[in-house]
mmCIF file of C-alpha atoms in Angstrom:
data_model
loop_
_atom_site.group_PDB
_atom_site.id
_atom_site.type_symbol
_atom_site.label_atom_id
_atom_site.label_comp_id
_atom_site.label_asym_id
_atom_site.label_seq_id
_atom_site.Cartn_x
_atom_site.Cartn_y
_atom_site.Cartn_z
ATOM 1 C CA UNK A 1 68.303 126.764 235.322
ATOM 2 C CA UNK A 2 70.129 129.849 233.853
ATOM 3 C CA UNK A 3 70.721 129.954 230.560
ATOM 4 C CA UNK A 4 74.510 129.779 229.154
ATOM 5 C CA UNK A 5 77.544 127.356 230.403
ATOM 6 C CA UNK A 6 77.424 125.090 233.627
ATOM 7 C CA UNK A 7 81.008 125.896 234.290
ATOM 8 C CA UNK A 8 83.307 128.586 232.718
ATOM 9 C CA UNK A 9 87.013 127.941 233.379
ATOM 10 C CA UNK A 10 89.791 130.564 232.861
ATOM 11 C CA UNK A 11 93.168 130.534 233.674
ATOM 12 C CA UNK A 12 96.746 131.504 232.459
ATOM 13 C CA UNK A 13 98.130 128.825 229.395
ATOM 14 C CA UNK A 14 99.391 125.286 231.147
ATOM 15 C CA UNK A 15 96.523 126.073 233.866
ATOM 16 C CA UNK A 16 94.958 122.719 232.636
ATOM 17 C CA UNK A 17 91.462 124.402 231.392
ATOM 18 C CA UNK A 18 90.949 121.808 228.152
ATOM 19 C CA UNK A 19 92.016 118.611 230.191
ATOM 20 C CA UNK A 20 90.115 119.634 233.582
ATOM 21 C CA UNK A 21 87.094 120.658 231.569
ATOM 22 C CA UNK A 22 86.912 117.519 229.430
ATOM 23 C CA UNK A 23 86.828 115.825 232.892
ATOM 24 C CA UNK A 24 84.285 117.678 234.301
ATOM 25 C CA UNK A 25 81.740 117.565 231.293
ATOM 26 C CA UNK A 26 82.354 114.054 231.716
ATOM 27 C CA UNK A 27 81.599 113.949 235.300
ATOM 28 C CA UNK A 28 78.702 116.555 234.470
ATOM 29 C CA UNK A 29 77.097 114.616 231.511
ATOM 30 C CA UNK A 30 77.409 117.667 229.500
ATOM 31 C CA UNK A 31 79.331 118.862 226.404
ATOM 32 C CA UNK A 32 82.244 120.489 226.654
ATOM 33 C CA UNK A 33 83.531 123.553 224.329
ATOM 34 C CA UNK A 34 86.943 125.237 224.590
ATOM 35 C CA UNK A 35 86.905 128.794 222.356
ATOM 36 C CA UNK A 36 90.762 128.157 221.488
ATOM 37 C CA UNK A 37 89.626 125.260 219.515
ATOM 38 C CA UNK A 38 86.792 127.276 218.446
ATOM 39 C CA UNK A 39 89.286 129.825 216.846
ATOM 40 C CA UNK A 40 91.308 127.237 215.044
ATOM 41 C CA UNK A 41 88.426 125.545 213.760
ATOM 42 C CA UNK A 42 87.181 128.568 212.215
ATOM 43 C CA UNK A 43 90.494 129.867 210.761
ATOM 44 C CA UNK A 44 91.927 126.295 209.742
ATOM 45 C CA UNK A 45 95.257 127.397 211.211
ATOM 46 C CA UNK A 46 96.681 127.127 214.615
ATOM 47 C CA UNK A 47 97.132 130.470 217.037
ATOM 48 C CA UNK A 48 100.573 130.482 216.683
ATOM 49 C CA UNK A 49 100.093 131.033 212.735
ATOM 50 C CA UNK A 50 97.331 133.626 213.514
ATOM 51 C CA UNK A 51 99.552 135.563 216.040
ATOM 52 C CA UNK A 52 102.512 135.873 213.691
ATOM 53 C CA UNK A 53 100.691 136.114 210.438
ATOM 54 C CA UNK A 54 97.576 138.787 211.820
ATOM 55 C CA UNK A 55 99.356 140.319 215.131
ATOM 56 C CA UNK A 56 97.741 139.700 218.218
ATOM 57 C CA UNK A 57 94.878 142.394 218.049
ATOM 58 C CA UNK A 58 93.250 140.433 215.215
ATOM 59 C CA UNK A 59 93.975 137.075 217.341
ATOM 60 C CA UNK A 60 92.032 138.907 220.288
ATOM 61 C CA UNK A 61 89.250 140.085 217.921
ATOM 62 C CA UNK A 62 88.779 136.820 217.129
ATOM 63 C CA UNK A 63 88.535 135.517 220.673
ATOM 64 C CA UNK A 64 86.154 138.372 221.423
ATOM 65 C CA UNK A 65 84.095 137.027 218.906
ATOM 66 C CA UNK A 66 84.597 133.201 219.785
ATOM 67 C CA UNK A 67 83.961 133.553 223.719
ATOM 68 C CA UNK A 68 80.415 135.919 222.935
ATOM 69 C CA UNK A 69 79.222 132.909 220.628
ATOM 70 C CA UNK A 70 79.911 130.453 223.464
ATOM 71 C CA UNK A 71 78.858 132.172 225.968
ATOM 72 C CA UNK A 72 75.210 132.342 224.413
ATOM 73 C CA UNK A 73 75.271 128.719 222.798
ATOM 74 C CA UNK A 74 76.686 126.250 225.303
ATOM 75 C CA UNK A 75 74.974 124.752 228.154
ATOM 76 C CA UNK A 76 78.187 122.759 229.438
ATOM 77 C CA UNK A 77 81.759 122.929 230.291
ATOM 78 C CA UNK A 78 83.367 125.913 228.535
ATOM 79 C CA UNK A 79 87.385 126.478 228.841
ATOM 80 C CA UNK A 80 88.515 130.062 227.514
ATOM 81 C CA UNK A 81 91.988 131.020 226.322
ATOM 82 C CA UNK A 82 94.102 132.410 228.512
ATOM 83 C CA UNK A 83 94.230 136.036 227.353
ATOM 84 C CA UNK A 84 90.429 136.216 227.024
ATOM 85 C CA UNK A 85 89.845 138.015 230.319
ATOM 86 C CA UNK A 86 91.713 140.892 228.563
ATOM 87 C CA UNK A 87 88.646 141.932 226.736
ATOM 88 C CA UNK A 88 86.230 144.141 229.161
ATOM 89 C CA UNK A 89 83.121 143.006 227.022
ATOM 90 C CA UNK A 90 84.039 139.949 227.661
ATOM 91 C CA UNK A 91 84.428 140.063 231.559
ATOM 92 C CA UNK A 92 81.275 141.763 231.414
ATOM 93 C CA UNK A 93 79.754 138.497 229.821
ATOM 94 C CA UNK A 94 81.070 136.398 232.211
ATOM 95 C CA UNK A 95 79.199 138.346 235.066
ATOM 96 C CA UNK A 96 77.316 135.950 237.331
ATOM 97 C CA UNK A 97 78.344 132.884 235.342
ATOM 98 C CA UNK A 98 79.989 129.916 237.236
ATOM 99 C CA UNK A 99 83.414 131.174 236.665
ATOM 100 C CA UNK A 100 86.464 129.125 238.260
ATOM 101 C CA UNK A 101 89.653 130.412 237.568
ATOM 102 C CA UNK A 102 92.671 127.651 237.465
ATOM 103 C CA UNK A 103 95.670 128.796 239.386
ATOM 104 C CA UNK A 104 99.139 128.376 239.469
ATOM 105 C CA UNK A 105 102.623 129.401 239.666
ATOM 106 C CA UNK A 106 105.526 130.200 237.392
ATOM 107 C CA UNK A 107 107.182 126.673 238.514
ATOM 108 C CA UNK A 108 104.147 124.664 237.682
ATOM 109 C CA UNK A 109 103.873 126.447 234.030
ATOM 110 C CA UNK A 110 107.551 125.177 232.894
ATOM 111 C CA UNK A 111 106.784 121.711 234.517
ATOM 112 C CA UNK A 112 103.799 121.441 232.533
ATOM 113 C CA UNK A 113 104.229 123.441 229.391
ATOM 114 C CA UNK A 114 108.170 124.463 229.234
ATOM 115 C CA UNK A 115 107.307 127.430 228.382
ATOM 116 C CA UNK A 116 108.091 126.865 224.837
ATOM 117 C CA UNK A 117 107.939 128.237 221.245
ATOM 118 C CA UNK A 118 104.464 127.153 220.436
ATOM 119 C CA UNK A 119 103.391 129.499 222.797
ATOM 120 C CA UNK A 120 103.851 132.817 220.962
ATOM 121 C CA UNK A 121 103.599 135.223 223.892
ATOM 122 C CA UNK A 122 106.575 133.440 225.641
ATOM 123 C CA UNK A 123 108.777 133.118 223.034
ATOM 124 C CA UNK A 124 111.705 135.153 224.666
ATOM 125 C CA UNK A 125 112.888 134.839 228.324
ATOM 126 C CA UNK A 126 109.473 132.947 228.702
ATOM 127 C CA UNK A 127 110.179 132.860 232.502
ATOM 128 C CA UNK A 128 109.665 136.558 232.553
ATOM 129 C CA UNK A 129 106.865 136.945 230.010
ATOM 130 C CA UNK A 130 104.836 134.328 232.261
ATOM 131 C CA UNK A 131 105.480 136.233 235.002
ATOM 132 C CA UNK A 132 104.505 139.621 233.601
ATOM 133 C CA UNK A 133 101.715 138.212 231.515
ATOM 134 C CA UNK A 134 100.500 136.954 234.974
ATOM 135 C CA UNK A 135 101.135 140.125 236.751
ATOM 136 C CA UNK A 136 98.662 141.755 234.102
ATOM 137 C CA UNK A 137 96.027 138.803 234.129
ATOM 138 C CA UNK A 138 95.698 137.788 237.400
ATOM 139 C CA UNK A 139 93.562 140.593 238.875
ATOM 140 C CA UNK A 140 91.283 139.823 235.410
ATOM 141 C CA UNK A 141 91.077 136.205 236.359
ATOM 142 C CA UNK A 142 89.928 137.059 240.108
ATOM 143 C CA UNK A 143 87.320 139.887 238.908
ATOM 144 C CA UNK A 144 85.623 137.070 236.658
ATOM 145 C CA UNK A 145 86.122 133.911 239.081
ATOM 146 C CA UNK A 146 83.216 132.586 241.496
ATOM 147 C CA UNK A 147 86.177 130.420 242.623
ATOM 148 C CA UNK A 148 89.811 130.017 242.594
ATOM 149 C CA UNK A 149 91.222 126.890 242.529
ATOM 150 C CA UNK A 150 95.221 126.130 242.714
ATOM 151 C CA UNK A 151 96.258 123.322 240.602
ATOM 152 C CA UNK A 152 99.818 123.229 241.423
ATOM 153 C CA UNK A 153 101.185 119.346 242.675
ATOM 154 C CA UNK A 154 97.501 117.956 241.855
ATOM 155 C CA UNK A 155 96.219 115.840 239.298
ATOM 156 C CA UNK A 156 93.947 116.893 236.842
ATOM 157 C CA UNK A 157 91.333 114.379 238.478
ATOM 158 C CA UNK A 158 92.092 116.086 241.758
ATOM 159 C CA UNK A 159 91.326 119.527 240.168
ATOM 160 C CA UNK A 160 87.983 118.866 238.566
ATOM 161 C CA UNK A 161 86.826 117.518 242.011
ATOM 162 C CA UNK A 162 88.001 120.746 243.385
ATOM 163 C CA UNK A 163 86.035 122.874 240.906
ATOM 164 C CA UNK A 164 82.751 120.695 241.367
ATOM 165 C CA UNK A 165 82.905 121.150 245.295
ATOM 166 C CA UNK A 166 83.713 125.065 245.316
ATOM 167 C CA UNK A 167 81.089 125.222 242.720
ATOM 168 C CA UNK A 168 78.969 122.943 244.604
ATOM 169 C CA UNK A 169 78.513 120.976 241.639
ATOM 170 C CA UNK A 170 77.526 117.348 241.663
ATOM 171 C CA UNK A 171 78.539 114.694 239.045
ATOM 172 C CA UNK A 172 76.309 112.123 237.017
#
């Protein structure tokens, strides 16, 4: 068995990485880890506060470090923050790993997260911002992904099963 995570989930905010990740971990009988949660725990404050207080570049450096640590230490299911793939070094770390890109369209994002103020990158004109983010990030998600799983109109359980099927993993 290769060192590193059994499954890595990438995708935009609201795509279900945390929910699906926890389900996958349970079904595979392995631990679950979320790099955004790692950052919140280490910093003792929400990501939105880090963005406001320190700026996006500071947060991205924390994120880069959190992903590097998680990829080297974690052997279960790992969910990355939506912007983690922006870092070239992070994309290189994901090479060869079983990465699943959870994709969704803007209407699904609106239904799931409302594109509200708790998302610092979507504070002004959230639909347009989300589309612009996705135009920049979609090629990066696709670059690192071994499989792409659409989440639109699917339950978390259905998405988890689709990830297991696509990566040819068996639950316990």
